[in-house]
Coordinates of C-alpha atoms and ligand atoms in Angstrom, one line a residue:
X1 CA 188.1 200.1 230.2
X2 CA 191.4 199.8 228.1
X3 CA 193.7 202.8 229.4
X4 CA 196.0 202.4 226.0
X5 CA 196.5 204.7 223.4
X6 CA 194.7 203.3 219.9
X7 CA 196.3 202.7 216.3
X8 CA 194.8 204.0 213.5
X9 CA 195.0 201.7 210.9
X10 CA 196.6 199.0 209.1
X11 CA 197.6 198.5 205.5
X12 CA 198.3 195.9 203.6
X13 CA 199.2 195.5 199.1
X14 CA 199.3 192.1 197.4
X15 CA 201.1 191.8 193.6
X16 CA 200.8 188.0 193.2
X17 CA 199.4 187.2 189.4
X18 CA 198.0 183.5 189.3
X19 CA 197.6 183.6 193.2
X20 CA 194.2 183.9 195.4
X21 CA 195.5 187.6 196.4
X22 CA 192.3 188.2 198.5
X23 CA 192.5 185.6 200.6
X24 CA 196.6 186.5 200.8
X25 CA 195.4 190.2 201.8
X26 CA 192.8 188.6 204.0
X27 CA 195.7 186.6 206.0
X28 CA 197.9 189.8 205.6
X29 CA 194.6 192.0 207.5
X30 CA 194.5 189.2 210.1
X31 CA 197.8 189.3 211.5
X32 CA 197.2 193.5 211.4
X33 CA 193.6 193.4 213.9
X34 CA 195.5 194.9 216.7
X35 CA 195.8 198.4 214.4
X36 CA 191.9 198.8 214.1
X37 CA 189.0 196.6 215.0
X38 CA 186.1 198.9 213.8
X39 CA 185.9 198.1 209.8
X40 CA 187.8 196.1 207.0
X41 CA 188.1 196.0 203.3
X42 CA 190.1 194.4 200.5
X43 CA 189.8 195.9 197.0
X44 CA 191.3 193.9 194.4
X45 CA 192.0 194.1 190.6
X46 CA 192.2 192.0 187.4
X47 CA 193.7 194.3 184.8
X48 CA 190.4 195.8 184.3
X49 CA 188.2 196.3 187.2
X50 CA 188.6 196.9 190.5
X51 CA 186.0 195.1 192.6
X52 CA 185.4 195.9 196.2
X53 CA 184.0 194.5 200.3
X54 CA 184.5 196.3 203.3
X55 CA 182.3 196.7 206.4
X56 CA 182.2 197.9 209.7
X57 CA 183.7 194.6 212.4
X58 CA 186.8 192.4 212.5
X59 CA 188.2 191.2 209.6
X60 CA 186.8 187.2 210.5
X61 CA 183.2 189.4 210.7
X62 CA 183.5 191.4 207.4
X63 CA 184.9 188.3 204.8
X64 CA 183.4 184.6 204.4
X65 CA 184.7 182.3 201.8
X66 CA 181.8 183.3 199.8
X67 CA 183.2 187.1 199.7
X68 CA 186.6 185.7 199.1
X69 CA 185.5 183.5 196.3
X70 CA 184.5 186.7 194.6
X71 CA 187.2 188.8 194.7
X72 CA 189.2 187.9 191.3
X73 CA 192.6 189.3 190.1
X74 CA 196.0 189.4 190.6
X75 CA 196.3 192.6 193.0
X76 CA 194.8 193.7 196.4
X77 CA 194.7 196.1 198.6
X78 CA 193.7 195.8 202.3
X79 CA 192.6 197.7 205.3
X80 CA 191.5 197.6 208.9
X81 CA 190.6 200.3 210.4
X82 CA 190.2 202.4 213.8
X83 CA 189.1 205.9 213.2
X84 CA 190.4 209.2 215.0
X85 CA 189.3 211.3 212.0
X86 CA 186.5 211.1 210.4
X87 CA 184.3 209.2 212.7
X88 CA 183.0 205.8 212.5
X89 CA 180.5 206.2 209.9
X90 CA 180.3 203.3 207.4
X91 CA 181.4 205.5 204.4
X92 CA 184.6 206.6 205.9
X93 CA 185.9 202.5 205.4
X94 CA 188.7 201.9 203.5
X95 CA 189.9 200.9 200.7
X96 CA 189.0 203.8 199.6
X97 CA 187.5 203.7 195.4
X98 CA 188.3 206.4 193.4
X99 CA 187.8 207.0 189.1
X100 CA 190.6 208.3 187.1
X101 CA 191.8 208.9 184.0
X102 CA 193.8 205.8 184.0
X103 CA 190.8 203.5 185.6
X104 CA 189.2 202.7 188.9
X105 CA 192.1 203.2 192.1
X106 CA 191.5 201.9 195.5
X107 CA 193.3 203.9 198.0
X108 CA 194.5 202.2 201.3
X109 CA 195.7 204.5 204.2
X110 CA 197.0 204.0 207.7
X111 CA 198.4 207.7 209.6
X112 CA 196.7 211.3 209.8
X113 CA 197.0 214.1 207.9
X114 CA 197.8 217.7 209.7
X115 CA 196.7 220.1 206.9
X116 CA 193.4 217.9 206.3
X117 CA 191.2 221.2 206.7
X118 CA 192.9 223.8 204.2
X119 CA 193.4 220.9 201.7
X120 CA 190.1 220.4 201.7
X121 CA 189.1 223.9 201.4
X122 CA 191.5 224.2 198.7
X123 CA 190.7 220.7 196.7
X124 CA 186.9 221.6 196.9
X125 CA 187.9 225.7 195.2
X126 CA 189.6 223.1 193.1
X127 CA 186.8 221.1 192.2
X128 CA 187.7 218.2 194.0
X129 CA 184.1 216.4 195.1
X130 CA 184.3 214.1 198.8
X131 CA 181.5 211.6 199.9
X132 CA 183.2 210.9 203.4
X133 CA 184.4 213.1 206.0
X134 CA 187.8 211.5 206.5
X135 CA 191.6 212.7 205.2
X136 CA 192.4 209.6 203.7
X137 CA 190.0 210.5 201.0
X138 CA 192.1 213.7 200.2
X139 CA 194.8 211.7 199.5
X140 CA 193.1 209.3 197.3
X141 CA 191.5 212.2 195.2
X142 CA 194.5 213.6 194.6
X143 CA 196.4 210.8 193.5
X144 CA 193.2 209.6 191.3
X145 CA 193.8 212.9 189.6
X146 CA 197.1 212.9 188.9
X147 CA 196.8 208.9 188.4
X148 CA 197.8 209.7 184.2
X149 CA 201.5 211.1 185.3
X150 CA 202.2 207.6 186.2
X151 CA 203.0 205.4 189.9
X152 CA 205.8 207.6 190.9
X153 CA 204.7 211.4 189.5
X154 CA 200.8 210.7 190.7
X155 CA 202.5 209.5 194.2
X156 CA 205.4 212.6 194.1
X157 CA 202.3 214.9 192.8
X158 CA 200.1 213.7 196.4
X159 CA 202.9 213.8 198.4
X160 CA 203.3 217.5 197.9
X161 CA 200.3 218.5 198.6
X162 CA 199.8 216.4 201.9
X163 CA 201.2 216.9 205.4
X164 CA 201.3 214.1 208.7
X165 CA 201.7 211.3 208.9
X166 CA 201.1 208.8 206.0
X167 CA 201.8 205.2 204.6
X168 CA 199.8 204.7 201.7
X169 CA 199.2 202.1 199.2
X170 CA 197.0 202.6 196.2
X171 CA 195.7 199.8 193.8
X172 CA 195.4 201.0 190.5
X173 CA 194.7 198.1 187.3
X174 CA 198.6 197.8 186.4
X175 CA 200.1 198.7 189.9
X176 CA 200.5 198.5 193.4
X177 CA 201.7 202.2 194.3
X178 CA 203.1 202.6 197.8
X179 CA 204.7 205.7 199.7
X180 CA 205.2 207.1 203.3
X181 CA 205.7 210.7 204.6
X182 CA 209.2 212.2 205.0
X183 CA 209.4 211.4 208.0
X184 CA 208.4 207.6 208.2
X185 CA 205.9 208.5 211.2
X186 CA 204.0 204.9 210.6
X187 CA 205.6 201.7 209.7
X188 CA 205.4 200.1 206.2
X189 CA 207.5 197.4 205.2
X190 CA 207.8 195.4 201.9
X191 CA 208.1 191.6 201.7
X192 CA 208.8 188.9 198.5
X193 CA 206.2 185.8 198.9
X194 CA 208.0 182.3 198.3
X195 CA 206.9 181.3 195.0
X196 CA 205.9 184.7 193.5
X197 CA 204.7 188.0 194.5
X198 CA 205.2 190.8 196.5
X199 CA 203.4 192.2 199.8
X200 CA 203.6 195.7 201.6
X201 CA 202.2 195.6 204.9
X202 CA 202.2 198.1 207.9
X203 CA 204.0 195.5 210.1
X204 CA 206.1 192.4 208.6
X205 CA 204.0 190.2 211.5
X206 CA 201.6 190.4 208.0
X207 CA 204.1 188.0 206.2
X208 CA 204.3 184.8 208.1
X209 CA 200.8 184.0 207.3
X210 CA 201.4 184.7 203.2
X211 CA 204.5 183.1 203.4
X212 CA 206.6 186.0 202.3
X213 CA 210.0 187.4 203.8
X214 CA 211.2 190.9 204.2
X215 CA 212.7 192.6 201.5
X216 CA 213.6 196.2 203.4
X217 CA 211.7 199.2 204.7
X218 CA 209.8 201.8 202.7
X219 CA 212.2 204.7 203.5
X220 CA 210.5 208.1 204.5
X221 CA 209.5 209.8 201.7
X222 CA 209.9 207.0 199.3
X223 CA 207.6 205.6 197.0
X224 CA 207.4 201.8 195.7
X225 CA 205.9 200.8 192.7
X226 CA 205.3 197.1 191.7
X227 CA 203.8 195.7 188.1
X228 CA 204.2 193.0 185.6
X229 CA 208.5 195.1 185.2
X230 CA 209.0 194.3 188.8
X231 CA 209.6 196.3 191.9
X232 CA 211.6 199.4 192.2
X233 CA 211.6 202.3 194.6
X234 CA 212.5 206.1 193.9
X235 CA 212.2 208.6 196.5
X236 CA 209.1 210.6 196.3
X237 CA 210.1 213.8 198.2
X238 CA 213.2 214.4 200.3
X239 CA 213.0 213.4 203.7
X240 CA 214.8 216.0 206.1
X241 CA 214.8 213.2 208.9
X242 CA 213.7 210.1 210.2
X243 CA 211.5 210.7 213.1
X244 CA 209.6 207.2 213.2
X245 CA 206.9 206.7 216.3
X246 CA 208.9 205.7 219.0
X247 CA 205.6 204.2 220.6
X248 CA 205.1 201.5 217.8
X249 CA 208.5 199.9 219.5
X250 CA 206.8 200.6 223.2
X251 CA 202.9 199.3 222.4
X252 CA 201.8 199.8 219.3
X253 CA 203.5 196.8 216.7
X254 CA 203.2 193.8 217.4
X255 CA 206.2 191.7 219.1
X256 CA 206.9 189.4 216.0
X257 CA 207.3 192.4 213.9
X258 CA 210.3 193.9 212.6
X259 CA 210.8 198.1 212.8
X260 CA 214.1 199.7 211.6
X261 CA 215.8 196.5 211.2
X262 CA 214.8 195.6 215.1
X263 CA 212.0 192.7 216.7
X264 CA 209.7 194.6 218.6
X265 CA 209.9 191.6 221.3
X266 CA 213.7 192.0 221.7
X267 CA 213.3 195.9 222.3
X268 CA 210.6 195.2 224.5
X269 CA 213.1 192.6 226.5
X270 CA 215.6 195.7 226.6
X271 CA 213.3 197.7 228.0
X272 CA 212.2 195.6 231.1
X273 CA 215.9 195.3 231.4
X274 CA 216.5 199.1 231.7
X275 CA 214.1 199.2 233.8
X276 CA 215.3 197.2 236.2
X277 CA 218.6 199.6 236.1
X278 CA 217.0 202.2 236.5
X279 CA 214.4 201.3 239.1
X280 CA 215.6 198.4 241.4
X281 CA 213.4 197.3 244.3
X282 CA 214.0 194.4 246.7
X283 CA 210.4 192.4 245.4
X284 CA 209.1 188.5 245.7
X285 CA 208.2 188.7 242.1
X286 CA 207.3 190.2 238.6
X287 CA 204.3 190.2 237.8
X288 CA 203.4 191.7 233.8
X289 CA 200.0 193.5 232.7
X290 CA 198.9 191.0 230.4
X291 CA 199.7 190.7 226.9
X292 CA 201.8 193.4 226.1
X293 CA 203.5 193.6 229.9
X294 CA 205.2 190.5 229.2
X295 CA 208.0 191.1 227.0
X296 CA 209.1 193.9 229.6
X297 CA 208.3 191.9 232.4
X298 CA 210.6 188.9 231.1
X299 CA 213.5 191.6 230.7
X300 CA 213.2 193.0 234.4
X301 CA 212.8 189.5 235.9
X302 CA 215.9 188.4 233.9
X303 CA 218.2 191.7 234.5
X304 CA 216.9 191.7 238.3
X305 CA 217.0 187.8 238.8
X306 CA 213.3 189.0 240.8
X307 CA 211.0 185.2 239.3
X308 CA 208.6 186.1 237.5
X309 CA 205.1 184.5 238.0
X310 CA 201.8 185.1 236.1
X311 CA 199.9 186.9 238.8
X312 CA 196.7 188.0 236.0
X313 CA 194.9 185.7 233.8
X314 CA 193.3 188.1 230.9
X315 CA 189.7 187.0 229.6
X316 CA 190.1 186.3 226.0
X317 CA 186.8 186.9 225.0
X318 CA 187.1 190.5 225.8
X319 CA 187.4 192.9 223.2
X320 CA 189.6 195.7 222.5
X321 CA 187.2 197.7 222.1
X322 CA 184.5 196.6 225.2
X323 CA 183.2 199.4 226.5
X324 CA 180.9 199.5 229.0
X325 CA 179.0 203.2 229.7
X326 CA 177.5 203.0 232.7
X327 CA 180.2 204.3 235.5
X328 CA 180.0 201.1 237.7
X329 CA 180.3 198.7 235.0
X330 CA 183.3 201.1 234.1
X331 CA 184.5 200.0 237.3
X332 CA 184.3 196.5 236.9
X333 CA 186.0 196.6 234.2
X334 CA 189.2 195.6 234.5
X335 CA 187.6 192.7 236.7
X336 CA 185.7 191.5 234.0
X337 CA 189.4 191.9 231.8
X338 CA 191.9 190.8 234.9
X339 CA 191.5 187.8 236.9
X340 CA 194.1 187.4 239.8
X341 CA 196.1 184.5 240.5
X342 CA 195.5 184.8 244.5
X343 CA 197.9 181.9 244.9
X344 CA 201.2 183.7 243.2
X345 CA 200.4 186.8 244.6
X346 CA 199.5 186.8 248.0
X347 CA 201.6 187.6 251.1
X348 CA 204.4 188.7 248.3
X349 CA 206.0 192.1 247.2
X350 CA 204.7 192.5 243.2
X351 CA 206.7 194.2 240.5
X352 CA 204.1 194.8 238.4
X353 CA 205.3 195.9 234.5
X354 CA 203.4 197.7 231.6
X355 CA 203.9 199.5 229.1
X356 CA 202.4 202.6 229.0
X357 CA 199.8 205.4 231.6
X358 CA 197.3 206.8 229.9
X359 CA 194.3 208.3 232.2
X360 CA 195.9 205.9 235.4
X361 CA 192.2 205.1 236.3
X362 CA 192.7 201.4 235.4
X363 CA 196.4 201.2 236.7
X364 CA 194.4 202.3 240.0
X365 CA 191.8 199.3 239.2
X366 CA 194.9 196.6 238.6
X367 CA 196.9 197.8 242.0
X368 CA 194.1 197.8 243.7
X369 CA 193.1 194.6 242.8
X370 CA 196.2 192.8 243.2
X371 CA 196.2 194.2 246.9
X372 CA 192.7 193.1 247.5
X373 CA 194.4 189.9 246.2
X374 CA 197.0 189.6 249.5
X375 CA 200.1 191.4 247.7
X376 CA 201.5 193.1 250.2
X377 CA 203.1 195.7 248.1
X378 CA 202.9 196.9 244.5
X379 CA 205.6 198.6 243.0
X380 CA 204.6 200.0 239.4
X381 CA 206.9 199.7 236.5
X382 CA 206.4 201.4 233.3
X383 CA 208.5 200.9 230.2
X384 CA 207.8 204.3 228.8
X385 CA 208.4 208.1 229.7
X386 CA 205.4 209.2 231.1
X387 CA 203.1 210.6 228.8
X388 CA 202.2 214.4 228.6
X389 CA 201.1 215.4 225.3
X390 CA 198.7 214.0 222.8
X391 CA 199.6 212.5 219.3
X392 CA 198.4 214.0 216.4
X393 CA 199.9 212.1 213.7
X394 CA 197.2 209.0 213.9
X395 CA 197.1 207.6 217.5
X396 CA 194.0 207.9 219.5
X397 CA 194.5 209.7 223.0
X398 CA 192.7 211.3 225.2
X399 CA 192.9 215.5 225.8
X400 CA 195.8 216.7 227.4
X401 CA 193.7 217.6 230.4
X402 CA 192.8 213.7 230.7
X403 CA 196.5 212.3 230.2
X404 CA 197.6 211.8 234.0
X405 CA 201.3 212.6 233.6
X406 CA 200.0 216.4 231.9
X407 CA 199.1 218.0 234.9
X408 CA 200.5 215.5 237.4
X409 CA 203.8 214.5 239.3
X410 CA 205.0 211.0 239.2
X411 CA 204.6 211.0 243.4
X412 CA 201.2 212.1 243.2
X413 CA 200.6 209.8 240.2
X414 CA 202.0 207.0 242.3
X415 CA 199.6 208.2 245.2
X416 CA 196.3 208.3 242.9
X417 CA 197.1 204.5 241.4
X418 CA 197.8 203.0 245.2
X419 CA 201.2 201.9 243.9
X420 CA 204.1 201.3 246.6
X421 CA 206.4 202.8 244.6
X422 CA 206.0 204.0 240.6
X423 CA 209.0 204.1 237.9
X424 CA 208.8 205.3 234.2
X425 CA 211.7 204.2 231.9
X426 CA 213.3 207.8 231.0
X427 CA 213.8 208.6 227.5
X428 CA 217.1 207.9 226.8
X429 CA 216.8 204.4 228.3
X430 CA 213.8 204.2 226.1
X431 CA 215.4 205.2 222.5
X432 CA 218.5 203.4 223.7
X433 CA 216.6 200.1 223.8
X434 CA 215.3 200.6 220.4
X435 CA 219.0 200.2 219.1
X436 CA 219.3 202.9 216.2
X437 CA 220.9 206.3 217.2
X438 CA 218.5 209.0 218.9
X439 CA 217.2 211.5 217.2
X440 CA 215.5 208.9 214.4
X441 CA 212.0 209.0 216.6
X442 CA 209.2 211.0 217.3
X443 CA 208.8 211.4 220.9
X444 CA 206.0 213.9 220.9
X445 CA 203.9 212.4 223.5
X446 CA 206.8 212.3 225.7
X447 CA 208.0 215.9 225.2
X448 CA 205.3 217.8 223.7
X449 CA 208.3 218.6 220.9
X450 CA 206.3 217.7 217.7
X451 CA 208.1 217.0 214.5
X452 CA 205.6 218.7 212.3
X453 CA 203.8 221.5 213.7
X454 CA 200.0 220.5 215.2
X455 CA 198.3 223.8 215.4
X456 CA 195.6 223.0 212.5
X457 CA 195.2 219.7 214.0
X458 CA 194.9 221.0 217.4
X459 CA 192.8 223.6 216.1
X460 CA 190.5 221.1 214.1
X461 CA 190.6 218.7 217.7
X462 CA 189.1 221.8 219.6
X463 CA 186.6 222.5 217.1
X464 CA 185.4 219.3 216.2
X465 CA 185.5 217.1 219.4
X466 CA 184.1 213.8 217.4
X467 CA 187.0 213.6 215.7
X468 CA 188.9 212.0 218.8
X469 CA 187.1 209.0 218.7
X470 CA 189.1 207.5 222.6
X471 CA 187.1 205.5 224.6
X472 CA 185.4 208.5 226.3
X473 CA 184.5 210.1 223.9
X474 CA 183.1 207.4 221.9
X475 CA 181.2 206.6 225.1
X476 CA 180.0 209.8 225.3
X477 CA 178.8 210.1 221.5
X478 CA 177.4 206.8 221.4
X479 CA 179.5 206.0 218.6
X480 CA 181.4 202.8 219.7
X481 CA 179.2 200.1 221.1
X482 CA 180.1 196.8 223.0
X483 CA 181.8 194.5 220.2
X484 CA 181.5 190.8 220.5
Ligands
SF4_501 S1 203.3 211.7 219.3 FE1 203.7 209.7 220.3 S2 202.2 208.2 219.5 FE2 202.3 210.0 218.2 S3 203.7 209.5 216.5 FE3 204.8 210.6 218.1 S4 205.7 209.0 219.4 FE4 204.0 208.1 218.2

């Protein structure tokens, strides 16, 4: 039913000695359920051990106070995860436990790696042993066996063995151990909680709940290191450029977070505000996609002084990740999702704003709907280019055959959804929104130019279809069922 592209994952490192640091991950996980709603796990350590829970479901499903009660120490690591590699199995779950030399390690990772197959190859020639099929455990290998160097050599020693895109943070018993690919792909962000401690999360909407402010970015290719000395960051491996996903500021992170010195909800507003610019239309109202419409939807309503109303009332109780299998409930979906407010839509032209097409089968649904509602026109709005090529560095999407804007026009686009008239914001508006220079993002999706070159993972894709885990083919493989 959902026509959005997927995170991967979300991370999330707790140094707070003398404080509950599970239950401060647990908070930290909560605020991050939008990045992955098929497992979670919080791995902490006392100096000693590292003790471990994680579980396939939500992170209110996977921990009770009971669970919480037991997880002791004065560090944690957290995850929550959605998988595009390595299936859905239970034992690809992070964190992610690991022996070394220096101790038990618990390995936390949010991104996907592009060499995951020849590293393999080569770790296993190596003697390197895996239990799970995913790339995250390449990574935590590696550091594990390079864990006696110390933080920053072990991290440096990983980094130059592994390509993609990465944000990582590893648990060992003295240290929280952080770092992010050269080219800052995914988000991580580190915070200082009020009265003692430090979080890294992959969004700064993880602080508020642990009471914690932002202390600055993770730079690409840097690596943090926090213990009983302090914090301090070095940088792991140089970092040609910055080419940070230009989608988490379109969908992905949440509005309350913080990218690149920027709220996601103010870039949003800029965007609906472009948008307007760039495609006017003489319209009764604005209607957003709800949730992640809105933002948008307030911008182009305020640019094009167009009210807007709240023409769709989204169930609650409906999960990311329903899915329903059968072809007609596929068809209800959005139904079940949607509900239409007949009274602020009918008789009136509809500006109707989201932020993204994926497949355009339930843009179709929503048009059609709000028509069957009385709207007597619908004029689409999207607040990203459209989208022609799939993402490799850990975002779930379809084939390129199955992303509408691959093989189609925007007319015949416009044509297949119903739509009255159909508008994506161009590129330039899109960056320009975002506030830093061009030229910091990746814009792969939107251009098929790919910062790091995909043909392993494109190669691996082809060969190994269960990797893409997207609503169709999880259907398909009967590997994600209805949640909740
Ligand atoms: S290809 Fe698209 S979704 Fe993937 S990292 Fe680049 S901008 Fe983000």
């Amino acid at each position: 039913m959902s026509d959005k592209p997927a995170h991967e994952c979300g991370v999330v490192g707790v140094y707070a000695p003398g404080r509950d640091v599970a239950r401060l991950a647990f908070f930290s996980l909560f605020a991050l359920q939008h990045r992955g709603q098929e497992a979670a796990g919080i791995a902490v350590s006392d100096g000693t051990d590292v003790v471990m829970h994680k579980a396939q479901g939500l992170v209110s499903q996977v921990f009770d106070e009971a669970i919480l009660s037991r997880l002791i120490g004065y560090a944690a690591v957290g995850h929550t995860r959605y998988s595009t590699t390595g299936g859905a199995s239970a034992v690809n779950t992070q964190p992610i436990g690991c022996t070394s030399l220096v101790g038990d390690i618990a390995v936390a990772h949010n991104g996907n790696l592009i060499n995951t197959v020849r590293l393999r190859n080569e770790l296993e020639a190596e003697g390197y042993q895996f239990s799970g099929t995913n790339d995250s455990e390449a990574i935590a290998r590696l550091y594990a066996h390079h864990a006696d160097l110390g933080p920053v050599e072990a991290a440096r020693a990983t980094m130059k063995r592994i390509t993609g895109a990465y944000s990582v943070i590893v648990l060992t018993s003295r240290d929280i151990v952080a770092f992010r690919d050269p080219l800052g792909l995914r988000p991580l962000i580190v915070g200082e909680i009020e009265g003692g401690g430090y979080v890294i999360a992959s969004e700064s909407c993880a602080f508020a709940p642990v009471q914690a402010k932002i202390i600055r970015e993770v730079g690409p290719g840097e690596v943090v290191v926090i213990n009983e000395k302090g914090i301090r960051f070095e940088q792991g491996v140089e970092s040609p450029r910055r080419a940070m996903c230009l989608f988490e500021f379109i969908y992905f992170a949440r509005p309350d977070s913080v990218i690149m010195d920027e709220l996601i909800y103010s870039t949003r507003l800029r965007m609906g505000e472009q948008l307007a610019v760039e495609y006017a239309v003489d319209a009764d109202a604005v209607v957003p996609v709800p949730d992640s419409g809105f933002p948008a939807a307030i911008g182009y309503s305020r640019k094009s002084g167009i009210p807007l109303v709240e023409g769709l009332i989204k169930s609650r109780y409906i999960h990311r990740t329903f899915i329903q299998p059968d072809p007609e409930m596929r068809k209800l979906g959005v139904r079940l999702k949607l509900s239409p407010l007949k009274e602020q839509i009918a008789g009136k032209r509809l500006v109707l704003v989201d932020d993204s097409i994926v497949r355009s089968t339930t843009m179709g649904q929503i048009v059609r709907l709000l028509k069957d509602s009385g709207a007597k026109e619908v004029h689409v709005r999207i607040t990203s280019p459209p989208i022609i090529s799939p993402c490799y560095y850990g975002i779930d999407m379809p084939t390129k055959e199955e992303l509408a804007a691959a093989t189609r026009t925007v007319d015949e686009i416009q044509i297949q959804i119903g739509a009255d008239s159909l508008g994506y914001l161009s590129l330039p508006s899109t960056t320009r929104a975002v506030g830093p220079e061009t030229g910091q993002f990746c814009t792969a999706c939107f251009t098929g130019d790919y910062p790091l070159p995909v043909a392993e993972a494109m190669a691996k894709h082809a060969l190994e279809p269960e990797h893409r885990v997207g609503d169709m083919d999880a259907v398909a493989s009967g590997q994600l069922k209805l949640i909740n």
